[in-house]
Amino acid sequence: RYTTTTTTRITPAYSSPHTAITIPLTILSWNISNAQPSSSSPNPHQRARESSRLIRLACLEANAGTPPSSRRPSTSSTSSHGSRTRQPPPDIIALQESPYPTWGDEEFGSSGYVSMGTQMTHCGYVDLLLRSELARTSRPLPLRVGAQSTQQSVISDIAVNLPSVATTILLPNRTRVAVSSSHLAPFKENAALRAYQCQSLMKILSDECDNCIVIGDMNMRASEDKMVEKFDNKSWIDAWKECGSDKSVKFTWDSFVNNYHDGGFRFKARFDRCYVRGGGNDGLLGVNYYGLMGNRPVGKEDGGGSRGDYLSDHFGLVVKVDVGGTATVSEEEKKEEIVDLSGDD
């Protein structure tokens, strides 16, 4: 899965060949609404029994039908039914509103994923699952900060856990990446608290390494975009905007088509976000793909059939990044390489 090129770095004292390795990562994020059945489900009792399995399959097939490297967005469904081009499952699965702390391990452990930890939020738990080969070189990050009073807008001395789980991963190209799964404070009136939570998380991750991915149900409104984009000398990039701001994949909440909840005000929102930060001496991280998953109704073969029947009230995100880095070529590898320096003549 690695893209490899050979380069030669020259200094006044010596020259030494290196292998530049770019590693692609696929990250999925989904608020799974505590794995509860939709109010539009034809048989809520049956769906309650099947929801966990259907959510797991949807996550594992989220990479199906997507290009390995593209800036074009995708609205393709990643449900468990339908014909798809077979691709590896996501490298990282970030869950919000997981029903209980061990749910992720129970559902995805047999598929080769390891949970980096869970954290209780205002609704359910956040979880961060890595494929086992990534988990072997990862290290969980503690996320305790001072608590903020929403009434007084001041920070107290009480240490609290952010509504997030984070880890650092050392990739084979020796680039270290920090990744988090988040479920920030809800409701419009909590914009100040969300700003504090988001900026605190971003500072912890960026203090740890240069290459960072913040993803999850951020509960943000459009008016909050500038708060993130201006933070830390504008070093954080909105993945959706980086991939062209395509309106067909903008909204992760659309109660006009998704009738998960019975009644209520209908609206669209981009609650779920992915922000990335890349660069520095230890590598470079860039977004090359942004799409949605879980954005088609459950099919009849899976106990659905209603147009408004979805597995969750949120659509999920599928984001692909390329992580650059340089690994020194060993003496054994040097002997095996043949480098043509003669040119076209």
Short mmCIF file of C-alpha atoms in Angstrom, two decimals:
data_model
loop_
_atom_site.label_atom_id
_atom_site.label_comp_id
_atom_site.label_asym_id
_atom_site.label_seq_id
_atom_site.Cartn_x
_atom_site.Cartn_y
_atom_site.Cartn_z
CA ARG A 1 0.00 0.00 0.00
CA TYR A 2 3.05 2.25 -0.10
CA THR A 3 4.19 4.53 -2.92
CA THR A 4 7.98 4.42 -3.14
CA THR A 5 10.45 6.61 -5.00
CA THR A 6 14.23 6.82 -4.78
CA THR A 7 15.97 10.16 -4.24
CA THR A 8 19.50 11.29 -3.49
CA ARG A 9 20.15 13.98 -0.88
CA ILE A 10 23.42 15.87 -1.29
CA THR A 11 25.38 17.70 1.41
CA PRO A 12 28.89 19.19 1.07
CA ALA A 13 30.30 16.22 2.98
CA TYR A 14 28.48 13.23 1.54
CA SER A 15 25.60 11.87 -0.48
CA SER A 16 23.20 9.15 0.72
CA PRO A 17 20.19 7.62 -1.01
CA HIS A 18 16.83 7.58 0.77
CA THR A 19 13.52 6.01 -0.06
CA ALA A 20 10.60 8.43 0.06
CA ILE A 21 7.50 6.53 1.16
CA THR A 22 3.98 7.91 0.96
CA ILE A 23 1.46 5.98 3.03
CA PRO A 24 -2.27 6.33 2.34
CA LEU A 25 -4.66 6.17 5.26
CA THR A 26 -8.45 5.84 5.16
CA ILE A 27 -10.31 7.27 8.15
CA LEU A 28 -13.99 6.65 8.82
CA SER A 29 -16.02 8.66 11.33
CA TRP A 30 -19.63 7.99 12.25
CA ASN A 31 -22.06 8.97 14.97
CA ILE A 32 -23.98 5.69 15.24
CA SER A 33 -26.78 7.02 17.50
CA ASN A 34 -26.20 4.39 20.19
CA ALA A 35 -27.03 1.64 17.64
CA GLN A 36 -30.72 2.27 18.19
CA PRO A 37 -33.37 1.59 15.50
CA SER A 38 -34.81 4.35 13.34
CA SER A 39 -38.38 5.43 14.01
CA SER A 40 -38.94 4.67 10.31
CA SER A 41 -37.82 1.05 10.61
CA PRO A 42 -40.61 -1.34 9.50
CA ASN A 43 -39.79 -3.63 12.43
CA PRO A 44 -38.06 -1.76 15.30
CA HIS A 45 -37.63 -4.88 17.45
CA GLN A 46 -35.88 -6.76 14.67
CA ARG A 47 -33.74 -3.71 13.85
CA ALA A 48 -32.68 -3.39 17.47
CA ARG A 49 -31.29 -6.93 17.24
CA GLU A 50 -29.62 -6.30 13.87
CA SER A 51 -28.34 -2.72 14.22
CA SER A 52 -24.89 -3.55 15.60
CA ARG A 53 -24.21 -6.07 12.85
CA LEU A 54 -25.43 -3.72 10.10
CA ILE A 55 -23.37 -0.83 11.45
CA ARG A 56 -20.26 -3.02 11.63
CA LEU A 57 -20.69 -4.19 8.04
CA ALA A 58 -21.32 -0.65 6.82
CA CYS A 59 -18.08 0.52 8.46
CA LEU A 60 -15.99 -2.36 7.14
CA GLU A 61 -17.25 -1.75 3.59
CA ALA A 62 -16.92 2.03 3.74
CA ASN A 63 -13.90 1.90 1.43
CA ALA A 64 -15.75 -0.12 -1.21
CA GLY A 65 -16.25 1.67 -4.51
CA THR A 66 -14.01 4.60 -3.60
CA PRO A 67 -10.89 5.47 -5.60
CA PRO A 68 -7.50 4.80 -3.97
CA SER A 69 -6.48 8.43 -4.52
CA SER A 70 -8.79 11.17 -5.76
CA ARG A 71 -9.96 14.65 -4.88
CA ARG A 72 -13.43 13.91 -6.22
CA PRO A 73 -16.07 13.55 -3.49
CA SER A 74 -18.30 10.52 -3.33
CA THR A 75 -21.93 10.08 -2.36
CA SER A 76 -21.80 6.31 -2.78
CA SER A 77 -23.43 4.20 -0.10
CA THR A 78 -21.33 1.88 1.99
CA SER A 79 -24.17 -0.24 3.31
CA SER A 80 -23.78 -4.00 3.44
CA HIS A 81 -25.69 -4.59 0.20
CA GLY A 82 -25.03 -3.76 -3.40
CA SER A 83 -22.15 -4.41 -5.79
CA ARG A 84 -18.89 -2.70 -4.82
CA THR A 85 -15.26 -2.78 -5.88
CA ARG A 86 -13.42 -4.66 -3.15
CA GLN A 87 -10.90 -2.53 -1.27
CA PRO A 88 -9.32 -2.85 2.17
CA PRO A 89 -11.43 -1.74 5.14
CA PRO A 90 -10.66 1.62 6.78
CA ASP A 91 -7.40 1.95 8.65
CA ILE A 92 -9.01 4.03 11.39
CA ILE A 93 -12.62 4.00 12.64
CA ALA A 94 -13.75 6.91 14.82
CA LEU A 95 -17.11 6.32 16.48
CA GLN A 96 -19.40 8.67 18.37
CA GLU A 97 -22.45 7.67 20.43
CA SER A 98 -21.19 4.15 20.87
CA PRO A 99 -23.72 2.57 23.25
CA TYR A 100 -21.25 1.36 25.93
CA PRO A 101 -17.46 1.36 26.46
CA THR A 102 -16.68 -2.11 25.10
CA TRP A 103 -19.05 -2.00 22.10
CA GLY A 104 -16.29 -1.18 19.60
CA ASP A 105 -14.02 -3.97 20.80
CA GLU A 106 -16.88 -6.46 20.75
CA GLU A 107 -18.02 -5.57 17.24
CA PHE A 108 -14.68 -4.94 15.51
CA GLY A 109 -12.12 -6.97 17.47
CA SER A 110 -12.65 -10.09 15.36
CA SER A 111 -12.12 -7.98 12.23
CA GLY A 112 -8.61 -6.99 13.30
CA TYR A 113 -9.24 -3.68 15.09
CA VAL A 114 -7.99 -2.51 18.47
CA SER A 115 -9.66 0.21 20.54
CA MET A 116 -7.35 2.99 21.71
CA GLY A 117 -9.82 3.83 24.47
CA THR A 118 -13.28 5.24 25.04
CA GLN A 119 -14.59 8.38 26.70
CA MET A 120 -18.08 9.17 27.96
CA THR A 121 -19.67 12.26 26.39
CA HIS A 122 -23.01 14.03 26.69
CA CYS A 123 -24.52 11.11 24.74
CA GLY A 124 -22.88 7.70 24.70
CA TYR A 125 -19.17 7.11 24.20
CA VAL A 126 -16.50 8.07 21.69
CA ASP A 127 -14.21 5.29 20.52
CA LEU A 128 -11.12 5.18 18.32
CA LEU A 129 -10.34 1.90 16.57
CA LEU A 130 -7.12 1.16 14.67
CA ARG A 131 -6.22 -1.78 12.50
CA SER A 132 -3.98 -4.04 14.53
CA GLU A 133 -0.83 -3.28 12.55
CA LEU A 134 -1.24 0.43 13.32
CA ALA A 135 -2.16 -0.22 16.94
CA ARG A 136 1.19 -1.95 17.50
CA THR A 137 3.05 1.34 16.99
CA SER A 138 0.50 3.65 18.61
CA ARG A 139 0.36 5.39 21.96
CA PRO A 140 -2.83 6.82 23.54
CA LEU A 141 -2.77 10.52 24.40
CA PRO A 142 -4.26 11.82 27.66
CA LEU A 143 -6.78 14.61 27.07
CA ARG A 144 -7.33 16.29 30.44
CA VAL A 145 -7.76 20.06 30.49
CA GLY A 146 -9.21 22.76 32.70
CA ALA A 147 -13.01 22.91 32.73
CA GLN A 148 -14.80 25.87 31.20
CA SER A 149 -17.92 27.44 32.66
CA THR A 150 -20.41 28.22 29.90
CA GLN A 151 -22.08 30.85 32.09
CA GLN A 152 -19.01 32.79 33.15
CA SER A 153 -16.85 31.95 30.13
CA VAL A 154 -13.84 31.35 32.36
CA ILE A 155 -11.55 28.38 32.80
CA SER A 156 -11.49 26.81 36.25
CA ASP A 157 -8.75 24.81 37.94
CA ILE A 158 -10.78 21.59 37.72
CA ALA A 159 -9.24 19.06 35.33
CA VAL A 160 -11.75 17.30 33.08
CA ASN A 161 -11.51 14.92 30.17
CA LEU A 162 -12.25 16.30 26.73
CA PRO A 163 -15.08 14.46 24.92
CA SER A 164 -12.50 12.78 22.71
CA VAL A 165 -10.07 9.89 22.40
CA ALA A 166 -6.67 10.43 20.79
CA THR A 167 -3.55 8.47 19.91
CA THR A 168 -0.28 8.89 18.07
CA ILE A 169 0.75 6.39 15.39
CA LEU A 170 4.30 5.82 14.16
CA LEU A 171 3.97 4.83 10.50
CA PRO A 172 6.48 2.63 8.61
CA ASN A 173 7.90 5.72 6.88
CA ARG A 174 8.83 7.06 10.34
CA THR A 175 6.23 9.80 10.27
CA ARG A 176 4.23 10.21 13.44
CA VAL A 177 0.54 11.10 13.14
CA ALA A 178 -1.87 12.13 15.91
CA VAL A 179 -5.53 11.14 15.41
CA SER A 180 -8.62 11.80 17.51
CA SER A 181 -12.31 10.88 17.61
CA SER A 182 -14.55 13.58 19.12
CA HIS A 183 -18.12 14.37 20.09
CA LEU A 184 -18.19 18.03 21.11
CA ALA A 185 -20.86 19.85 23.09
CA PRO A 186 -24.30 20.05 21.40
CA PHE A 187 -26.71 22.92 20.72
CA LYS A 188 -26.18 26.34 19.18
CA GLU A 189 -25.77 28.11 22.53
CA ASN A 190 -22.66 26.05 23.36
CA ALA A 191 -20.49 27.54 20.59
CA ALA A 192 -18.02 28.99 23.12
CA LEU A 193 -17.64 25.65 24.87
CA ARG A 194 -17.11 23.88 21.54
CA ALA A 195 -14.43 26.42 20.64
CA TYR A 196 -12.63 25.69 23.90
CA GLN A 197 -12.94 21.92 23.47
CA CYS A 198 -11.78 22.02 19.84
CA GLN A 199 -8.85 24.35 20.37
CA SER A 200 -7.70 22.48 23.48
CA LEU A 201 -7.75 19.21 21.54
CA MET A 202 -5.89 20.71 18.58
CA LYS A 203 -3.21 22.16 20.84
CA ILE A 204 -2.63 18.83 22.62
CA LEU A 205 -2.31 16.98 19.30
CA SER A 206 -0.10 19.59 17.60
CA ASP A 207 2.18 19.79 20.65
CA GLU A 208 2.72 16.06 20.24
CA CYS A 209 3.55 16.00 16.51
CA ASP A 210 3.23 18.04 13.32
CA ASN A 211 0.81 15.76 11.49
CA CYS A 212 -2.68 15.62 12.99
CA ILE A 213 -6.22 14.50 12.16
CA VAL A 214 -9.20 15.71 14.21
CA ILE A 215 -12.43 14.02 13.16
CA GLY A 216 -15.88 13.35 14.57
CA ASP A 217 -19.25 14.84 15.43
CA MET A 218 -18.13 18.38 16.19
CA ASN A 219 -21.70 19.75 16.41
CA MET A 220 -20.45 22.91 14.70
CA ARG A 221 -22.50 25.49 12.85
CA ALA A 222 -21.34 27.40 9.76
CA SER A 223 -20.68 30.49 11.88
CA GLU A 224 -18.00 28.55 13.76
CA ASP A 225 -15.83 27.79 10.70
CA LYS A 226 -13.58 30.82 11.15
CA MET A 227 -12.86 29.90 14.77
CA VAL A 228 -11.05 26.76 13.62
CA GLU A 229 -9.59 28.14 10.41
CA LYS A 230 -7.89 31.05 12.19
CA PHE A 231 -6.58 28.98 15.09
CA ASP A 232 -2.84 28.34 15.41
CA ASN A 233 -1.83 30.63 12.53
CA LYS A 234 -4.33 29.03 10.15
CA SER A 235 -2.46 25.72 10.25
CA TRP A 236 -5.62 23.53 10.35
CA ILE A 237 -7.39 22.61 7.11
CA ASP A 238 -11.05 21.69 6.68
CA ALA A 239 -10.99 18.40 4.72
CA TRP A 240 -14.34 19.09 3.01
CA LYS A 241 -13.15 22.49 1.78
CA GLU A 242 -9.77 21.08 0.79
CA CYS A 243 -11.54 18.62 -1.53
CA GLY A 244 -13.58 21.27 -3.28
CA SER A 245 -16.50 22.12 -0.95
CA ASP A 246 -18.79 19.85 -2.96
CA LYS A 247 -22.36 20.46 -1.82
CA SER A 248 -23.41 16.89 -2.60
CA VAL A 249 -21.31 15.67 0.35
CA LYS A 250 -21.65 18.71 2.59
CA PHE A 251 -24.38 17.74 5.03
CA THR A 252 -24.05 14.90 7.50
CA TRP A 253 -27.45 15.67 9.03
CA ASP A 254 -30.42 15.86 6.67
CA SER A 255 -33.77 15.27 8.34
CA PHE A 256 -35.58 16.08 5.10
CA VAL A 257 -34.59 12.65 3.77
CA ASN A 258 -33.49 10.85 6.94
CA ASN A 259 -36.55 10.27 9.11
CA TYR A 260 -34.61 8.61 11.92
CA HIS A 261 -36.47 10.68 14.52
CA ASP A 262 -40.25 10.82 14.58
CA GLY A 263 -41.40 14.40 13.93
CA GLY A 264 -39.31 17.41 14.85
CA PHE A 265 -37.90 20.32 12.89
CA ARG A 266 -36.40 19.40 9.53
CA PHE A 267 -33.03 20.86 8.63
CA LYS A 268 -29.60 20.19 7.17
CA ALA A 269 -26.28 20.68 8.94
CA ARG A 270 -22.59 19.90 8.62
CA PHE A 271 -22.18 18.72 12.20
CA ASP A 272 -19.48 16.17 11.39
CA ARG A 273 -16.06 17.54 10.46
CA CYS A 274 -12.50 16.51 9.69
CA TYR A 275 -9.61 18.90 10.21
CA VAL A 276 -6.01 18.08 9.33
CA ARG A 277 -2.66 19.66 10.03
CA GLY A 278 0.45 18.48 8.20
CA GLY A 279 4.05 19.39 7.61
CA GLY A 280 7.24 19.97 9.51
CA ASN A 281 10.43 17.97 9.65
CA ASP A 282 8.78 14.60 10.34
CA GLY A 283 6.62 14.35 7.23
CA LEU A 284 3.68 15.81 5.36
CA LEU A 285 -0.02 15.00 5.54
CA GLY A 286 -2.45 15.92 2.76
CA VAL A 287 -6.13 15.19 2.09
CA ASN A 288 -6.95 13.58 -1.27
CA TYR A 289 -10.53 12.33 -0.79
CA TYR A 290 -13.69 13.24 1.11
CA GLY A 291 -16.98 11.33 0.94
CA LEU A 292 -20.04 10.22 2.87
CA MET A 293 -21.17 6.80 4.06
CA GLY A 294 -24.34 5.51 5.69
CA ASN A 295 -26.22 7.95 3.48
CA ARG A 296 -28.68 5.57 1.83
CA PRO A 297 -31.74 3.92 3.38
CA VAL A 298 -31.53 0.39 4.73
CA GLY A 299 -32.50 -2.09 2.01
CA LYS A 300 -35.30 -4.65 2.18
CA GLU A 301 -32.78 -7.48 2.40
CA ASP A 302 -31.56 -5.98 5.69
CA GLY A 303 -35.02 -5.44 7.16
CA GLY A 304 -35.57 -1.97 5.73
CA GLY A 305 -37.62 -0.74 2.82
CA SER A 306 -38.74 2.70 3.93
CA ARG A 307 -37.22 5.69 2.10
CA GLY A 308 -36.51 7.47 5.37
CA ASP A 309 -35.07 4.46 7.21
CA TYR A 310 -31.34 4.90 7.96
CA LEU A 311 -28.97 3.21 10.40
CA SER A 312 -28.26 6.50 12.20
CA ASP A 313 -29.48 10.07 12.30
CA HIS A 314 -26.01 11.11 11.05
CA PHE A 315 -24.25 10.23 7.83
CA GLY A 316 -20.64 9.20 8.30
CA LEU A 317 -17.42 10.54 6.81
CA VAL A 318 -14.79 8.74 4.75
CA VAL A 319 -11.57 10.74 4.46
CA LYS A 320 -8.39 9.64 2.74
CA VAL A 321 -5.01 11.20 3.40
CA ASP A 322 -1.50 10.66 2.10
CA VAL A 323 1.25 10.78 4.69
CA GLY A 324 4.73 11.48 3.37
CA GLY A 325 7.98 10.60 5.03
CA THR A 326 11.50 9.38 4.38
CA ALA A 327 12.97 6.09 5.55
CA THR A 328 16.72 5.53 5.20
CA VAL A 329 17.63 2.80 2.73
CA SER A 330 19.64 0.00 4.31
CA GLU A 331 22.93 -1.23 2.88
CA GLU A 332 21.19 -4.44 1.76
CA GLU A 333 18.54 -2.43 -0.09
CA LYS A 334 21.19 -0.24 -1.73
CA LYS A 335 22.85 -3.30 -3.29
CA GLU A 336 19.54 -4.45 -4.75
CA GLU A 337 18.68 -1.07 -6.33
CA ILE A 338 19.64 -0.19 -9.90
CA VAL A 339 19.54 3.55 -10.53
CA ASP A 340 19.80 4.79 -14.12
CA LEU A 341 21.54 8.18 -14.17
CA SER A 342 22.41 8.18 -17.86
CA GLY A 343 19.40 10.27 -18.95
CA ASP A 344 17.48 9.87 -22.21
CA ASP A 345 20.53 9.89 -24.48
#
